[in-house]
PDB file of C-alpha atoms and ligand atoms in Angstrom:
ATOM      1  CA  MET A  14      -0.183   0.233  -0.413  1.00  0.00           C
ATOM      2  CA  ASN A  15       1.453   3.312  -0.948  1.00  0.00           C
ATOM      3  CA  ASP A  16       2.030   5.602   2.050  1.00  0.00           C
ATOM      4  CA  ILE A  17      -0.540   8.409   0.775  1.00  0.00           C
ATOM      5  CA  THR A  18      -3.576   5.225   0.331  1.00  0.00           C
ATOM      6  CA  PRO A  19      -5.904   6.585   2.754  1.00  0.00           C
ATOM      7  CA  ASP A  20      -6.455   4.022   5.483  1.00  0.00           C
ATOM      8  CA  PRO A  21      -9.083   2.873   6.666  1.00  0.00           C
ATOM      9  CA  ASN A  22      -8.032   2.432  10.611  1.00  0.00           C
ATOM     10  CA  ARG A  23      -6.455   5.338  11.075  1.00  0.00           C
ATOM     11  CA  ASP A  24      -6.634   8.214   8.193  1.00  0.00           C
ATOM     12  CA  LEU A  25      -9.967  10.736   8.145  1.00  0.00           C
ATOM     13  CA  LEU A  26     -10.810  13.593   5.674  1.00  0.00           C
ATOM     14  CA  LEU A  27     -11.251  16.980   6.787  1.00  0.00           C
ATOM     15  CA  ALA A  28     -13.032  19.217   4.487  1.00  0.00           C
ATOM     16  CA  VAL A  29     -12.916  22.572   6.300  1.00  0.00           C
ATOM     17  CA  ASP A  30     -15.627  25.784   5.777  1.00  0.00           C
ATOM     18  CA  LEU A  31     -17.244  23.822   2.107  1.00  0.00           C
ATOM     19  CA  GLN A  32     -20.092  27.032   3.323  1.00  0.00           C
ATOM     20  CA  TYR A  33     -20.737  29.794   0.512  1.00  0.00           C
ATOM     21  CA  ASP A  34     -19.827  33.134   2.112  1.00  0.00           C
ATOM     22  CA  PHE A  35     -17.040  31.669   0.792  1.00  0.00           C
ATOM     23  CA  CYS A  36     -17.290  30.505  -2.554  1.00  0.00           C
ATOM     24  CA  PRO A  37     -17.439  33.690  -5.332  1.00  0.00           C
ATOM     25  CA  GLY A  38     -20.687  36.027  -4.249  1.00  0.00           C
ATOM     26  CA  GLY A  39     -20.267  35.203  -0.643  1.00  0.00           C
ATOM     27  CA  ALA A  40     -19.645  38.442   2.034  1.00  0.00           C
ATOM     28  CA  LEU A  41     -16.004  36.825   2.256  1.00  0.00           C
ATOM     29  CA  GLU A  42     -15.432  35.146  -0.810  1.00  0.00           C
ATOM     30  CA  VAL A  43     -12.156  33.055  -1.562  1.00  0.00           C
ATOM     31  CA  SER A  44     -12.129  33.422  -5.921  1.00  0.00           C
ATOM     32  CA  GLU A  45     -12.827  29.904  -6.967  1.00  0.00           C
ATOM     33  CA  GLY A  46     -13.731  28.591  -4.045  1.00  0.00           C
ATOM     34  CA  ASP A  47     -16.618  26.337  -5.109  1.00  0.00           C
ATOM     35  CA  ARG A  48     -14.225  24.782  -7.637  1.00  0.00           C
ATOM     36  CA  VAL A  49     -12.509  22.650  -4.569  1.00  0.00           C
ATOM     37  CA  VAL A  50     -16.436  21.206  -3.800  1.00  0.00           C
ATOM     38  CA  PRO A  51     -16.026  19.088  -6.633  1.00  0.00           C
ATOM     39  CA  VAL A  52     -12.807  17.525  -5.816  1.00  0.00           C
ATOM     40  CA  ILE A  53     -13.627  17.119  -1.977  1.00  0.00           C
ATOM     41  CA  ASN A  54     -16.834  14.932  -3.295  1.00  0.00           C
ATOM     42  CA  ARG A  55     -14.553  12.289  -5.270  1.00  0.00           C
ATOM     43  CA  LEU A  56     -12.188  12.346  -2.854  1.00  0.00           C
ATOM     44  CA  ILE A  57     -15.124  11.319  -0.034  1.00  0.00           C
ATOM     45  CA  PRO A  58     -15.164   7.577  -0.978  1.00  0.00           C
ATOM     46  CA  ALA A  59     -11.582   6.779  -1.093  1.00  0.00           C
ATOM     47  CA  PHE A  60     -11.834   7.342   2.916  1.00  0.00           C
ATOM     48  CA  ALA A  61     -14.089   5.755   5.876  1.00  0.00           C
ATOM     49  CA  ASN A  62     -13.542   8.403   8.153  1.00  0.00           C
ATOM     50  CA  VAL A  63     -15.189  11.487   7.022  1.00  0.00           C
ATOM     51  CA  GLY A  64     -15.950  15.251   8.912  1.00  0.00           C
ATOM     52  CA  THR A  65     -16.412  18.885   8.262  1.00  0.00           C
ATOM     53  CA  THR A  66     -16.043  22.170   9.824  1.00  0.00           C
ATOM     54  CA  GLN A  67     -18.499  24.832   9.741  1.00  0.00           C
ATOM     55  CA  ASP A  68     -17.170  29.018  10.828  1.00  0.00           C
ATOM     56  CA  TRP A  69     -20.682  29.387  13.039  1.00  0.00           C
ATOM     57  CA  HIS A  70     -20.025  33.123  14.023  1.00  0.00           C
ATOM     58  CA  PRO A  71     -22.553  34.754  16.432  1.00  0.00           C
ATOM     59  CA  ALA A  72     -24.069  37.970  14.914  1.00  0.00           C
ATOM     60  CA  GLY A  73     -21.864  40.442  16.053  1.00  0.00           C
ATOM     61  CA  HIS A  74     -18.798  38.915  16.267  1.00  0.00           C
ATOM     62  CA  GLY A  75     -15.467  40.453  17.205  1.00  0.00           C
ATOM     63  CA  SER A  76     -14.351  39.476  14.143  1.00  0.00           C
ATOM     64  CA  PHE A  77     -16.079  41.292  11.956  1.00  0.00           C
ATOM     65  CA  ALA A  78     -15.070  44.542  11.322  1.00  0.00           C
ATOM     66  CA  SER A  79     -18.322  46.494  11.717  1.00  0.00           C
ATOM     67  CA  GLN A  80     -17.802  45.847  15.447  1.00  0.00           C
ATOM     68  CA  HIS A  81     -15.122  48.182  15.550  1.00  0.00           C
ATOM     69  CA  GLU A  82     -15.841  51.782  14.665  1.00  0.00           C
ATOM     70  CA  GLY A  83     -13.274  53.154  11.964  1.00  0.00           C
ATOM     71  CA  LYS A  84     -12.568  49.649  11.143  1.00  0.00           C
ATOM     72  CA  ALA A  85     -12.615  48.458   8.131  1.00  0.00           C
ATOM     73  CA  PRO A  86     -12.673  44.548   6.780  1.00  0.00           C
ATOM     74  CA  PHE A  87      -8.953  43.177   6.376  1.00  0.00           C
ATOM     75  CA  GLU A  88      -7.432  45.655   8.588  1.00  0.00           C
ATOM     76  CA  THR A  89      -6.507  44.600  12.216  1.00  0.00           C
ATOM     77  CA  THR A  90      -6.949  45.148  15.713  1.00  0.00           C
ATOM     78  CA  GLU A  91      -5.661  44.325  18.679  1.00  0.00           C
ATOM     79  CA  MET A  92      -7.876  41.828  20.946  1.00  0.00           C
ATOM     80  CA  PRO A  93      -7.125  40.477  24.112  1.00  0.00           C
ATOM     81  CA  TYR A  94      -5.761  37.514  22.327  1.00  0.00           C
ATOM     82  CA  GLY A  95      -3.737  39.568  20.217  1.00  0.00           C
ATOM     83  CA  THR A  96      -3.934  40.979  16.186  1.00  0.00           C
ATOM     84  CA  GLN A  97      -7.180  40.076  14.809  1.00  0.00           C
ATOM     85  CA  ILE A  98      -7.489  40.331  11.120  1.00  0.00           C
ATOM     86  CA  LEU A  99     -11.053  42.053  10.632  1.00  0.00           C
ATOM     87  CA  TRP A 100     -13.449  40.636   8.521  1.00  0.00           C
ATOM     88  CA  PRO A 101     -16.552  41.732   6.651  1.00  0.00           C
ATOM     89  CA  ASP A 102     -19.465  40.429   8.544  1.00  0.00           C
ATOM     90  CA  HIS A 103     -19.416  36.271   7.557  1.00  0.00           C
ATOM     91  CA  CYS A 104     -21.179  33.196   8.596  1.00  0.00           C
ATOM     92  CA  VAL A 105     -23.551  34.483  10.882  1.00  0.00           C
ATOM     93  CA  GLN A 106     -25.187  31.252  12.386  1.00  0.00           C
ATOM     94  CA  GLY A 107     -28.330  29.909  10.326  1.00  0.00           C
ATOM     95  CA  SER A 108     -28.295  32.459   7.302  1.00  0.00           C
ATOM     96  CA  ARG A 109     -27.269  31.460   3.753  1.00  0.00           C
ATOM     97  CA  GLY A 110     -23.836  32.251   3.994  1.00  0.00           C
ATOM     98  CA  ALA A 111     -23.253  30.212   6.614  1.00  0.00           C
ATOM     99  CA  ALA A 112     -25.219  27.334   5.411  1.00  0.00           C
ATOM    100  CA  PHE A 113     -22.841  24.304   3.310  1.00  0.00           C
ATOM    101  CA  HIS A 114     -22.583  24.897  -0.419  1.00  0.00           C
ATOM    102  CA  GLU A 115     -25.583  22.427  -1.348  1.00  0.00           C
ATOM    103  CA  ASP A 116     -23.711  20.264  -3.782  1.00  0.00           C
ATOM    104  CA  PHE A 117     -20.731  19.492  -0.973  1.00  0.00           C
ATOM    105  CA  GLN A 118     -21.983  15.395   0.124  1.00  0.00           C
ATOM    106  CA  LEU A 119     -22.181  16.492   3.858  1.00  0.00           C
ATOM    107  CA  ASP A 120     -24.281  13.286   4.183  1.00  0.00           C
ATOM    108  CA  ALA A 121     -21.238  11.805   3.945  1.00  0.00           C
ATOM    109  CA  CYS A 122     -19.464  13.693   7.363  1.00  0.00           C
ATOM    110  CA  GLN A 123     -19.220  11.526  10.315  1.00  0.00           C
ATOM    111  CA  PHE A 124     -19.253  15.145  12.319  1.00  0.00           C
ATOM    112  CA  ILE A 125     -19.041  18.583  12.402  1.00  0.00           C
ATOM    113  CA  ILE A 126     -17.405  20.887  14.561  1.00  0.00           C
ATOM    114  CA  ARG A 127     -18.479  24.292  14.723  1.00  0.00           C
ATOM    115  CA  LYS A 128     -15.664  26.925  15.276  1.00  0.00           C
ATOM    116  CA  GLY A 129     -15.941  30.898  16.362  1.00  0.00           C
ATOM    117  CA  PHE A 130     -19.354  30.685  17.917  1.00  0.00           C
ATOM    118  CA  ARG A 131     -17.736  32.397  21.433  1.00  0.00           C
ATOM    119  CA  LYS A 132     -18.411  37.056  20.424  1.00  0.00           C
ATOM    120  CA  ALA A 133     -14.891  37.639  21.947  1.00  0.00           C
ATOM    121  CA  ILE A 134     -12.782  35.611  20.335  1.00  0.00           C
ATOM    122  CA  ASP A 135     -12.494  34.520  16.414  1.00  0.00           C
ATOM    123  CA  SER A 136     -11.350  30.818  15.569  1.00  0.00           C
ATOM    124  CA  TYR A 137      -9.823  29.553  12.142  1.00  0.00           C
ATOM    125  CA  SER A 138      -8.475  26.185  13.510  1.00  0.00           C
ATOM    126  CA  ALA A 139     -10.561  23.269  13.833  1.00  0.00           C
ATOM    127  CA  PHE A 140      -8.419  22.745  17.074  1.00  0.00           C
ATOM    128  CA  TYR A 141      -7.867  25.663  19.294  1.00  0.00           C
ATOM    129  CA  GLU A 142      -9.757  29.322  18.960  1.00  0.00           C
ATOM    130  CA  ASN A 143      -6.981  32.272  17.878  1.00  0.00           C
ATOM    131  CA  ASP A 144      -6.418  32.301  21.207  1.00  0.00           C
ATOM    132  CA  GLY A 145      -4.934  29.750  21.094  1.00  0.00           C
ATOM    133  CA  GLU A 146      -6.233  27.435  24.060  1.00  0.00           C
ATOM    134  CA  THR A 147      -9.494  27.132  23.885  1.00  0.00           C
ATOM    135  CA  ALA A 148     -10.092  23.799  22.653  1.00  0.00           C
ATOM    136  CA  THR A 149     -12.851  22.452  20.079  1.00  0.00           C
ATOM    137  CA  GLY A 150     -12.486  19.145  21.517  1.00  0.00           C
ATOM    138  CA  LEU A 151     -11.361  17.205  18.740  1.00  0.00           C
ATOM    139  CA  THR A 152      -7.932  16.415  19.327  1.00  0.00           C
ATOM    140  CA  GLY A 153      -9.788  13.935  21.892  1.00  0.00           C
ATOM    141  CA  TYR A 154     -12.476  13.159  19.153  1.00  0.00           C
ATOM    142  CA  LEU A 155      -9.935  11.966  16.875  1.00  0.00           C
ATOM    143  CA  ASN A 156      -7.542  10.117  19.237  1.00  0.00           C
ATOM    144  CA  GLU A 157     -10.646   7.992  20.580  1.00  0.00           C
ATOM    145  CA  ARG A 158     -11.662   7.081  17.261  1.00  0.00           C
ATOM    146  CA  GLY A 159      -7.589   5.972  16.216  1.00  0.00           C
ATOM    147  CA  ILE A 160      -7.477   8.420  13.609  1.00  0.00           C
ATOM    148  CA  THR A 161      -3.645   9.283  13.206  1.00  0.00           C
ATOM    149  CA  ARG A 162      -3.566  11.245   9.822  1.00  0.00           C
ATOM    150  CA  LEU A 163      -5.961  13.758   8.990  1.00  0.00           C
ATOM    151  CA  PHE A 164      -5.925  14.489   5.330  1.00  0.00           C
ATOM    152  CA  LEU A 165      -6.942  18.474   4.541  1.00  0.00           C
ATOM    153  CA  ALA A 166      -8.796  20.152   2.090  1.00  0.00           C
ATOM    154  CA  GLY A 167     -11.836  23.207   1.968  1.00  0.00           C
ATOM    155  CA  LEU A 168     -11.734  26.826   2.598  1.00  0.00           C
ATOM    156  CA  ALA A 169      -9.879  28.834   3.125  1.00  0.00           C
ATOM    157  CA  LEU A 170      -5.899  27.844   2.338  1.00  0.00           C
ATOM    158  CA  ASP A 171      -4.212  30.616   3.948  1.00  0.00           C
ATOM    159  CA  PHE A 172      -6.450  31.127   7.569  1.00  0.00           C
ATOM    160  CA  CYS A 173      -8.960  27.707   8.473  1.00  0.00           C
ATOM    161  CA  VAL A 174      -7.096  24.847   6.876  1.00  0.00           C
ATOM    162  CA  TYR A 175      -3.869  26.728   7.400  1.00  0.00           C
ATOM    163  CA  TYR A 176      -4.542  27.333  11.864  1.00  0.00           C
ATOM    164  CA  SER A 177      -5.688  23.490  11.432  1.00  0.00           C
ATOM    165  CA  ALA A 178      -2.563  21.858   9.372  1.00  0.00           C
ATOM    166  CA  LEU A 179       0.012  23.603  12.329  1.00  0.00           C
ATOM    167  CA  ASP A 180      -2.558  22.786  15.588  1.00  0.00           C
ATOM    168  CA  ALA A 181      -2.685  18.798  14.441  1.00  0.00           C
ATOM    169  CA  ARG A 182       0.830  18.897  13.874  1.00  0.00           C
ATOM    170  CA  ARG A 183       1.337  20.611  17.016  1.00  0.00           C
ATOM    171  CA  GLU A 184      -1.155  17.752  18.296  1.00  0.00           C
ATOM    172  CA  GLY A 185       0.829  14.966  16.692  1.00  0.00           C
ATOM    173  CA  PHE A 186      -1.087  14.403  14.240  1.00  0.00           C
ATOM    174  CA  GLU A 187       0.413  13.665  10.641  1.00  0.00           C
ATOM    175  CA  VAL A 188      -1.314  15.775   8.132  1.00  0.00           C
ATOM    176  CA  VAL A 189      -1.299  15.646   4.173  1.00  0.00           C
ATOM    177  CA  LEU A 190      -2.721  19.065   2.823  1.00  0.00           C
ATOM    178  CA  VAL A 191      -4.725  18.487  -0.769  1.00  0.00           C
ATOM    179  CA  LYS A 192      -3.126  21.038  -2.616  1.00  0.00           C
ATOM    180  CA  ASP A 193      -6.640  21.024  -5.314  1.00  0.00           C
ATOM    181  CA  ALA A 194      -8.824  20.523  -2.976  1.00  0.00           C
ATOM    182  CA  THR A 195      -7.955  23.901  -1.082  1.00  0.00           C
ATOM    183  CA  ALA A 196      -7.969  27.843  -2.934  1.00  0.00           C
ATOM    184  CA  ALA A 197      -7.009  30.920  -0.863  1.00  0.00           C
ATOM    185  CA  ILE A 198      -7.893  34.379   0.209  1.00  0.00           C
ATOM    186  CA  ASP A 199      -4.292  35.446   0.068  1.00  0.00           C
ATOM    187  CA  LEU A 200      -4.494  38.587   1.160  1.00  0.00           C
ATOM    188  CA  ASN A 201      -0.588  40.482   1.423  1.00  0.00           C
ATOM    189  CA  GLY A 202       0.758  36.936  -0.015  1.00  0.00           C
ATOM    190  CA  SER A 203      -0.340  35.251   3.185  1.00  0.00           C
ATOM    191  CA  LYS A 204      -0.918  31.755   0.087  1.00  0.00           C
ATOM    192  CA  GLU A 205       2.417  30.932   0.363  1.00  0.00           C
ATOM    193  CA  ALA A 206       3.695  31.947   2.933  1.00  0.00           C
ATOM    194  CA  ALA A 207       0.978  28.876   4.532  1.00  0.00           C
ATOM    195  CA  LEU A 208       2.648  26.547   2.306  1.00  0.00           C
ATOM    196  CA  TRP A 209       5.727  27.117   3.492  1.00  0.00           C
ATOM    197  CA  GLU A 210       5.464  26.740   6.430  1.00  0.00           C
ATOM    198  CA  MET A 211       2.682  23.972   6.525  1.00  0.00           C
ATOM    199  CA  GLU A 212       5.495  22.723   4.426  1.00  0.00           C
ATOM    200  CA  ASP A 213       8.064  23.672   7.323  1.00  0.00           C
ATOM    201  CA  LYS A 214       6.393  21.855  10.310  1.00  0.00           C
ATOM    202  CA  GLY A 215       6.263  18.951   8.169  1.00  0.00           C
ATOM    203  CA  VAL A 216       2.645  18.853   5.997  1.00  0.00           C
ATOM    204  CA  VAL A 217       2.921  16.353   3.204  1.00  0.00           C
ATOM    205  CA  VAL A 218       1.635  18.033   0.165  1.00  0.00           C
ATOM    206  CA  THR A 219       0.148  16.341  -2.429  1.00  0.00           C
ATOM    207  CA  GLU A 220      -2.884  16.538  -4.799  1.00  0.00           C
ATOM    208  CA  SER A 221      -6.493  14.382  -5.102  1.00  0.00           C
ATOM    209  CA  ALA A 222      -5.107  12.574  -8.086  1.00  0.00           C
ATOM    210  CA  THR A 223      -2.407  10.851  -6.621  1.00  0.00           C
ATOM    211  CA  ILE A 224      -4.131   9.988  -4.348  1.00  0.00           C
ATOM    212  CA  LEU A 225      -7.358   8.620  -6.207  1.00  0.00           C
ATOM    213  CA  GLN A 226      -4.311   7.177  -8.305  1.00  0.00           C
ATOM    214  CA  ALA A 227      -2.844   5.588  -4.701  1.00  0.00           C
ATOM    215  CA  VAL A 228      -6.332   3.832  -4.286  1.00  0.00           C
ATOM    216  CA  GLN A 229      -6.925   2.435  -7.251  1.00  0.00           C
ATOM    217  CA  GLY A 230      -3.964   0.760  -7.836  1.00  0.00           C
ATOM    218  CA  ALA A 231      -3.963  -0.879  -4.108  1.00  0.00           C
TER     219      ALA A 231
HETATM  220  C1  LIG B 320     -11.662  32.016   7.365  1.00  0.00           C
HETATM  221  C2  LIG B 320     -11.419  33.594   8.567  1.00  0.00           C
HETATM  222  C3  LIG B 320     -12.822  34.228   8.679  1.00  0.00           C
HETATM  223  C4  LIG B 320     -11.669  30.171   6.846  1.00  0.00           C
HETATM  224  C5  LIG B 320     -13.179  32.045   9.199  1.00  0.00           C
HETATM  225  O1  LIG B 320     -12.655  29.677   6.907  1.00  0.00           O
HETATM  226  O2  LIG B 320     -10.532  30.356   6.033  1.00  0.00           O
HETATM  227  N1  LIG B 320     -10.817  32.595   7.362  1.00  0.00           N
HETATM  228  N2  LIG B 320     -13.141  32.807   8.982  1.00  0.00           N
HETATM  229 ZN1  LIG B 321     -14.992  33.343  10.431  1.00  0.00          ZN
END
């Protein structure tokens, strides 16, 4: 069995934030964000273990520029936990923008981790909120299921995927980034910086076709 072949006993595909607000026309649109949906759908049957995350903010969330007088989206502010990029209002709980893309095979997901639901703390990572210490519970969940390697896909490559990848490494998981199953916001070169940093931290970068070929050849 090839290294990259998903192992039903220990590998899990985590599809990050496949929500309308990160797709073209959405409040925080990622260019070609919807392109990744069919790529991820093709990968899903190769995995015995599949989960997803959902950015899930209350109205008036502290990461929204609209809550900070004189601030515009993509500027920064100082939060008690450090510097925070301010975003357009997005993924408000229950809104259409917070809903999963209708083509995404959500029914195949065994769990949904919601994040960013505390008004005063943003959360990019699927493991920890932006204060670096408030846990989502994902580490314990994966450990109890015997998962040791995560295949990461979804939106956005340079924010939620990136922070999830680094936290996963810190928590002792192996991480495979499925690059063509991601798309980036790319603020001031954040896409290339994220890719560089992930590889530096031991994230294996691959393409969906490589995984599908490995499965067929296995
Ligand atoms: C995300 C910025 C704010 C993401 C979520 O899913 O990458 N980025 N909230
Ligand atoms: Zn958000």
